[in-house]
Short mmCIF file of C-alpha atoms in Angstrom, two decimals:
data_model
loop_
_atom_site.label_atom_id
_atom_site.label_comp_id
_atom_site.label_asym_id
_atom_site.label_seq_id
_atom_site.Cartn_x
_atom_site.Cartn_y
_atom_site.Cartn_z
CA UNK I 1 12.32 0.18 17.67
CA UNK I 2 14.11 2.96 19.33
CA UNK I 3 11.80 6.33 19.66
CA UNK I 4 13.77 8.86 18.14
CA UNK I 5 12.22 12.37 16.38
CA UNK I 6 12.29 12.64 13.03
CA UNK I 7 14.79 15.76 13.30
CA UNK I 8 17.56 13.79 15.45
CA UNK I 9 17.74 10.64 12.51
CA UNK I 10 20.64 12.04 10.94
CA UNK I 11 22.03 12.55 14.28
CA UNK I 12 21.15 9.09 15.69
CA UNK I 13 23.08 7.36 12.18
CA UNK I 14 26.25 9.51 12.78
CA UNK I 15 26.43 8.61 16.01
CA UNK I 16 25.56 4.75 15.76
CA UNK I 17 22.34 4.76 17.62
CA UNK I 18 20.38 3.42 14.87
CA UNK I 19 21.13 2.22 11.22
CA UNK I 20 19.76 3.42 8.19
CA UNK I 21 17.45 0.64 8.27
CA UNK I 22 15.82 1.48 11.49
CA UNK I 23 15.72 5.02 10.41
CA UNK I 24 13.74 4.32 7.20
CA UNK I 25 11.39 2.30 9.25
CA UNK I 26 10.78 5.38 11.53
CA UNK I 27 10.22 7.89 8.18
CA UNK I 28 7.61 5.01 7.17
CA UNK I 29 5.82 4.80 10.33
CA UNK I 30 5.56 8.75 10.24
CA UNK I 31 4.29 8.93 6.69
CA UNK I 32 1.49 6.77 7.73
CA UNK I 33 0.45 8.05 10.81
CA UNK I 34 0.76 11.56 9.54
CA UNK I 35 -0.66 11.45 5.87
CA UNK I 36 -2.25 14.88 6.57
CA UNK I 37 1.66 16.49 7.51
CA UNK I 38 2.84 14.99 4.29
CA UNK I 39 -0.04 15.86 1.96
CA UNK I 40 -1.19 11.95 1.80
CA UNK I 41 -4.77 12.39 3.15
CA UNK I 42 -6.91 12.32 0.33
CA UNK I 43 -4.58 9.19 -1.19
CA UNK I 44 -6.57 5.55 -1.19
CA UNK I 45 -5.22 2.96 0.35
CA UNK I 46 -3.78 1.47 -2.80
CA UNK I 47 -2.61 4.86 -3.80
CA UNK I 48 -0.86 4.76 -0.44
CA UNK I 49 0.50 1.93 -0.75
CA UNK I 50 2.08 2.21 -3.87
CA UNK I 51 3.31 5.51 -2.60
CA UNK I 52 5.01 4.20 -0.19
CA UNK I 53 7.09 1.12 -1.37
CA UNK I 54 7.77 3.43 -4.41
CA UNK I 55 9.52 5.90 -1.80
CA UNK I 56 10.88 2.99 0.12
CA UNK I 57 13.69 2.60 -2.13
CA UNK I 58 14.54 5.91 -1.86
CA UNK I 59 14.71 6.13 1.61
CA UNK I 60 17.62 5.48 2.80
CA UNK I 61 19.61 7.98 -0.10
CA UNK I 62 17.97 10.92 1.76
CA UNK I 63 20.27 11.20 4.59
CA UNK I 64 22.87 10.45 1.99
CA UNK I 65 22.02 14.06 0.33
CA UNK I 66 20.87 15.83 3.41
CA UNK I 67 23.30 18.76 4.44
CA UNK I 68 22.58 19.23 8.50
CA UNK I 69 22.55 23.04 9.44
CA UNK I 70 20.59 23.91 6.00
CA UNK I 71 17.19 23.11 7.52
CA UNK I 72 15.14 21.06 9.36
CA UNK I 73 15.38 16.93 8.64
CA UNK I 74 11.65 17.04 8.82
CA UNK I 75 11.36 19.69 6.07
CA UNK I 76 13.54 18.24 3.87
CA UNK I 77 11.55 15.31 4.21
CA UNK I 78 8.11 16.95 3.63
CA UNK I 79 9.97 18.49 0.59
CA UNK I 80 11.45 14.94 -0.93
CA UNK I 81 7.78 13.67 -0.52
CA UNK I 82 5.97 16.55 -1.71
CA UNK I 83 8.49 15.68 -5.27
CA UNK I 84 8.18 12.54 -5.17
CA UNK I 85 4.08 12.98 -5.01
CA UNK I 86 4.03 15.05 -8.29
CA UNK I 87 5.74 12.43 -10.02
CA UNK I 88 4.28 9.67 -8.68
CA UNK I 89 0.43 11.31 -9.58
CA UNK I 90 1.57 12.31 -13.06
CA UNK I 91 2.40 9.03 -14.04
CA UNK I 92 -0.82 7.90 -12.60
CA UNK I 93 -2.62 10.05 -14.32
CA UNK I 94 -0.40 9.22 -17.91
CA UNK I 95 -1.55 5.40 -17.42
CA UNK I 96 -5.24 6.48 -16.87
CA UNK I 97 -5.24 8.88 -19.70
CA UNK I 98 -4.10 6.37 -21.78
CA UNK I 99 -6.54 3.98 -20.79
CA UNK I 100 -9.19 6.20 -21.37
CA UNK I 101 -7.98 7.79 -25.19
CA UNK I 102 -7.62 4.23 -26.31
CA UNK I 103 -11.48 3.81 -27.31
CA UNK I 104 -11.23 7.35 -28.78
CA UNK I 105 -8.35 6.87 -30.96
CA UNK I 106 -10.02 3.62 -32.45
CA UNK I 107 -13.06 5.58 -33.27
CA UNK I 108 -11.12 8.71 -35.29
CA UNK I 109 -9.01 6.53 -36.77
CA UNK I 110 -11.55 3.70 -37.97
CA UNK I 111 -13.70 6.54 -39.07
CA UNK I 112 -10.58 8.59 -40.92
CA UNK I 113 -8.95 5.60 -42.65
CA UNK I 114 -13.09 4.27 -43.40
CA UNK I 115 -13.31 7.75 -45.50
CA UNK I 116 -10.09 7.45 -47.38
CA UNK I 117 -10.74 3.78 -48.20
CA UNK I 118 -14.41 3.58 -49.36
CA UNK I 119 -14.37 7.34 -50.77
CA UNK I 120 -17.19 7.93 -52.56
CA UNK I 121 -19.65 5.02 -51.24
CA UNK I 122 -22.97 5.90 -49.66
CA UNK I 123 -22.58 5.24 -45.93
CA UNK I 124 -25.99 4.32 -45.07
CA UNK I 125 -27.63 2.76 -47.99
CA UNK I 126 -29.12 -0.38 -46.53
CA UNK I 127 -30.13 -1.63 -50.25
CA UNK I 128 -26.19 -2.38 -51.33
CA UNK I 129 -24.76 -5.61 -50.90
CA UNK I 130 -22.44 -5.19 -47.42
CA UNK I 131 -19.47 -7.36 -47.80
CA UNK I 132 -18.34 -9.61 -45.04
CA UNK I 133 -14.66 -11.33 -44.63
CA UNK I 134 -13.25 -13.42 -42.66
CA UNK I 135 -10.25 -12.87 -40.01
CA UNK I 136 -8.46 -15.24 -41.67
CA UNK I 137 -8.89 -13.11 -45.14
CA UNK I 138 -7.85 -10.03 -43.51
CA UNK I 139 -4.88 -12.04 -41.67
CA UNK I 140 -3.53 -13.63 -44.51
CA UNK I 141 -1.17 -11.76 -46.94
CA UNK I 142 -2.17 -11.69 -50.49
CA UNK I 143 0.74 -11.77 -52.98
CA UNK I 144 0.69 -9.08 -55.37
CA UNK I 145 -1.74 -7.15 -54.28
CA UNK I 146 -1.58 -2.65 -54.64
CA UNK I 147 0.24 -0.88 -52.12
CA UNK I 148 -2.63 0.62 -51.37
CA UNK I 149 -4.22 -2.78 -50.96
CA UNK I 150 -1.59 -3.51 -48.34
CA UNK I 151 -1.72 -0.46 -46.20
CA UNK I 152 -5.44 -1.09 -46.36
CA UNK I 153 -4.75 -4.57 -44.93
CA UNK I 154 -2.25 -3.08 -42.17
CA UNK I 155 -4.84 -0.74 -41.35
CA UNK I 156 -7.55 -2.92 -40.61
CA UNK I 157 -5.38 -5.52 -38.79
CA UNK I 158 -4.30 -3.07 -36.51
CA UNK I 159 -7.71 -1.95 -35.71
CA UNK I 160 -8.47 -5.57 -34.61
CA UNK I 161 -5.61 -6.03 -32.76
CA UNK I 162 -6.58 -2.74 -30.83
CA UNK I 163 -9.69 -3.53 -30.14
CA UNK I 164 -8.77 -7.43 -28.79
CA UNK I 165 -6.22 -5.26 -26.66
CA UNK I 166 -8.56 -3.22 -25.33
CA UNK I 167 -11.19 -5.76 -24.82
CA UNK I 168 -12.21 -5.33 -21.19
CA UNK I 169 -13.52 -1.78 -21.81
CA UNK I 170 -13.71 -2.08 -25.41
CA UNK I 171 -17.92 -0.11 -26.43
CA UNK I 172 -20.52 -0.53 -28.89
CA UNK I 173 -19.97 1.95 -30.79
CA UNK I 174 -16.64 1.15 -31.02
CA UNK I 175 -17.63 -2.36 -32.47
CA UNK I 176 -19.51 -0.88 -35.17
CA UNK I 177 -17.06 1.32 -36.13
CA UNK I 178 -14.64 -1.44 -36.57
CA UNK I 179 -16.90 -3.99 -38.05
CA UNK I 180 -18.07 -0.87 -40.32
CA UNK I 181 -14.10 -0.05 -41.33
CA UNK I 182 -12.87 -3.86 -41.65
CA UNK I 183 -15.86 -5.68 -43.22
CA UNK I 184 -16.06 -8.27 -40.52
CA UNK I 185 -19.66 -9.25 -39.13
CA UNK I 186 -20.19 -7.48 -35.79
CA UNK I 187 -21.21 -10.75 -34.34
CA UNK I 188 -18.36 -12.63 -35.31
CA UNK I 189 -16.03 -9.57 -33.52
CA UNK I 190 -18.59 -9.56 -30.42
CA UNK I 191 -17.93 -13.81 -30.26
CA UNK I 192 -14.25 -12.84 -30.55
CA UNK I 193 -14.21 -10.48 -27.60
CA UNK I 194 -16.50 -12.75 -25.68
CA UNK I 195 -13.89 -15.74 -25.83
CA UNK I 196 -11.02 -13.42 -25.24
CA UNK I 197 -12.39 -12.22 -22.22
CA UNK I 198 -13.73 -15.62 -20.96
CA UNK I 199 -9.84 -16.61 -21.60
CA UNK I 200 -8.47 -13.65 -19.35
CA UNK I 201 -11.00 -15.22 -16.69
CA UNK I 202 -8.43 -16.89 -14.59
CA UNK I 203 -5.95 -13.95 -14.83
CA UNK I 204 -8.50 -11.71 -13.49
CA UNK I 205 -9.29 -14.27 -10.62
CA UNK I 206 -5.47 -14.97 -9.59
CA UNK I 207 -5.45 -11.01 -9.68
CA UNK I 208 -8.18 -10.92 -7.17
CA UNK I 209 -6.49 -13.44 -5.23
CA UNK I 210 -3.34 -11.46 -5.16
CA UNK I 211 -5.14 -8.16 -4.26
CA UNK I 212 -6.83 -9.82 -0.74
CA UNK I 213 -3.41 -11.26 0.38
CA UNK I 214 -1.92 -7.70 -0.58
CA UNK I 215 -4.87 -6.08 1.43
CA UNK I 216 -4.63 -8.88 4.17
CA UNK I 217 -1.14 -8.33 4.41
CA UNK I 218 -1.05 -4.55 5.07
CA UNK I 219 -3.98 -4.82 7.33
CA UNK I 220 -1.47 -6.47 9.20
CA UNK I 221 1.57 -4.46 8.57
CA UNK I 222 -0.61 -1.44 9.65
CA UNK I 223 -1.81 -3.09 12.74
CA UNK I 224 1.57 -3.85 14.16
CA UNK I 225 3.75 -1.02 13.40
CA UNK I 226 0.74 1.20 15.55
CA UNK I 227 0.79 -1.73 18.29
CA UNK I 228 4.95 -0.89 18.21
CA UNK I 229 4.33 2.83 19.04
CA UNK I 230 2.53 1.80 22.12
CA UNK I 231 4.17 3.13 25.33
CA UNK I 232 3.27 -0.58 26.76
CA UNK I 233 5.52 -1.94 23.84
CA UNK I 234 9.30 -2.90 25.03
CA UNK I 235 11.58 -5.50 25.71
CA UNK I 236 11.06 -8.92 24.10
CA UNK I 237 7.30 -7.71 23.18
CA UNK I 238 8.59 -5.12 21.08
CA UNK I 239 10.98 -7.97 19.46
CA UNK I 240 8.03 -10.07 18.90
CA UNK I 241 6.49 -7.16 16.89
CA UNK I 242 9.00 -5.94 14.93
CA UNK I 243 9.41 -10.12 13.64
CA UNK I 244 6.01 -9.68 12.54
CA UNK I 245 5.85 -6.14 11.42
CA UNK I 246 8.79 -6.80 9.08
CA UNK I 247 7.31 -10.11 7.99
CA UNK I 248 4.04 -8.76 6.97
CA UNK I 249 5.63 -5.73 5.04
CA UNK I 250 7.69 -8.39 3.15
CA UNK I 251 4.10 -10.38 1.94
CA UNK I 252 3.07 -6.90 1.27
CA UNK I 253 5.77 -5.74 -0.98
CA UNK I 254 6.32 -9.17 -2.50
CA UNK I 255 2.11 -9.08 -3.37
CA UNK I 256 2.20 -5.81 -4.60
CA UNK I 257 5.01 -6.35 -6.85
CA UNK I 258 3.57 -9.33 -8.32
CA UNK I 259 0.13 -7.05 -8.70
CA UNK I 260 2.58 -4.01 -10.60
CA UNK I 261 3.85 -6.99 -13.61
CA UNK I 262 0.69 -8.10 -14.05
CA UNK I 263 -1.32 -6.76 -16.96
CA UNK I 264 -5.14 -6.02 -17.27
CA UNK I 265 -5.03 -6.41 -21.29
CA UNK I 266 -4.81 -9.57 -22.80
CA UNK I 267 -1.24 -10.54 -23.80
CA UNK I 268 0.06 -10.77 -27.50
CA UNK I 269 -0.28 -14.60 -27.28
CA UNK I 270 -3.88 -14.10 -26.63
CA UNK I 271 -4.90 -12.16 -29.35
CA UNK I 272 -2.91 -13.58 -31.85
CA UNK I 273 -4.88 -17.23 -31.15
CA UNK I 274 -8.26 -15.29 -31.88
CA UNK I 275 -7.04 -13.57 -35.16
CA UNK I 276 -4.80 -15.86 -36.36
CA UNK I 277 -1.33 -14.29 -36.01
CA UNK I 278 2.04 -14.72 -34.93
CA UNK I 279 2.66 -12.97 -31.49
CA UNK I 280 5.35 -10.97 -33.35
CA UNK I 281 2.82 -9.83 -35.89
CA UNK I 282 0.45 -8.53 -33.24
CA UNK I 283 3.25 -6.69 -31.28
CA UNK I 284 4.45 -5.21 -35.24
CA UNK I 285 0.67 -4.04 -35.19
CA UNK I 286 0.38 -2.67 -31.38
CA UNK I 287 3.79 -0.17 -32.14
CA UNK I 288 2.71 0.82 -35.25
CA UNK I 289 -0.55 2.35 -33.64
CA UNK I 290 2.24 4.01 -31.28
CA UNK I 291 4.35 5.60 -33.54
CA UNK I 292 1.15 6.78 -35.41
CA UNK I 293 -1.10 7.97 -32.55
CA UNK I 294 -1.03 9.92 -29.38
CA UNK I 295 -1.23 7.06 -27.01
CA UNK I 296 2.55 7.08 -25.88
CA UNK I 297 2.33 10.92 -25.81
#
């Protein structure tokens, strides 16, 4: 890999010295071994590697859009990244908000639509009869029933489809409230969960899996793209490391893409074996709570 400043790369592609290629490799190896520079320093190492095979693709269209004589290539640069960083953290932060309102939006709307369906009936009296049902009652549509009857029904389906969604972090409280609002026995929803998660099992362990070879394959990535900087590093040893530099960054983009499609909530198929549904019905139920709450906000 030719050793050319960050400043002369637009130079170096105009004049043939190295291709774009080459040149994005160079911007890489400089976001890494300058993360303080760039404003990467306090990222993890999973933050920066996201960060940086999201800005991979993007890469090569800088020196598209760069206008020499404006400023500095390195500015520009530190500018691109700096954009790219706000964007990149907000929609971290989107995903992790939504994570986290998910248990609160089950509990104020269990407790909301609990009011306006049982209005009037002493919460807490232990001496009346509590009734239980069945998922399969709640699952299976009763022909002529009220329309309040039915939006009663939709209601409490889509609380149990939210709550098998969110079953990894799923609380307590949240439990009760649900087994409060839909009638079903808390143990029966708690045996649910259980076997839903014990079915996500594997998942969880071919993520693991994919997470070490990601790691592994980084590690490695890391190590020879600072071995290439050496000043010992040339001729048919710096051939040798670029083969395996660029074949470790290839494991590592190919395992972290396969970690960015894979979900941590259990799919429609899932839950729809535990409650009895169609997939399509549980999907119906998990946009519903969409259009109707702030989760996609």
């Amino acid at each position: 890999m030719k050793k050319v400043r960050i400043n002369d790369l637009p130079k170096a592609i105009a004049e043939k010295q190295l291709s774009k290629k080459e040149a994005v490799n160079i911007i890489w190896i400089e976001l890494y071994t300058h993360p303080i520079k760039y404003g990467l320093v306090h990222f993890s190492e999973d933050q920066k590697s996201d960060f940086l095979l999201g800005m991979h693709k993007i890469f090569e269209r800088l020196f598209d859009k760069f206008i020499p004589g404006t400023l500095t290539f390195q500015a520009y640069l530190m500018g691109c990244v700096s954009n790219y960083k706000m964007s990149f953290l907000r929609r971290q932060a989107e995903r992790e908000t939504k994570r986290k309102t998910l248990n609160a939006y089950l509990l104020s709307e269990f407790e909301e639509k609990e009011q306006k369906y049982n209005i009037g009936l002493p919460e807490d009296d232990e001496n009346l009869p509590r009734a239980t049902k069945t998922l399969a009652e709640i699952a299976e549509k009763q022909k002529g029933t009220s329309a309040e009857k039915r939006c009663q029904r939709v209601a409490e389906l889509t609380a149990l489809v939210l709550m098998m969604k969110a079953c990894k972090d799923i609380d307590d409280d949240t439990i009760n409230s649900v087994s409060k609002f839909t009638g079903v026995d808390k143990a029966l929803l708690l045996e649910k969960v259980q076997e839903l998660k014990e079915s996500m099992q594997k998942k969880e362990e071919h993520s693991q899996e994919l997470i070490s070879k990601r790691n592994n394959a980084f590690y490695f990535h890391r190590k020879y793209m600072q071995e290439m900087l050496s000043p010992s590093s040339d001729g048919s040893r710096l051939e040798t490391l670029r083969s395996r530099y660029e074949k470790q960054t290839r494991k590592w983009k190919i395992h972290n893409e396969a970690l960015s499609l894979r979900a941590s909530t259990p799919s429609n198929e899932e839950i729809a074996r535990i409650l009895g549904l169609k997939p399509r019905t549980v999907s119906f139920y998990i946009n519903h709570a969409k259009k109707n709450s702030f989760l996609d906000s």
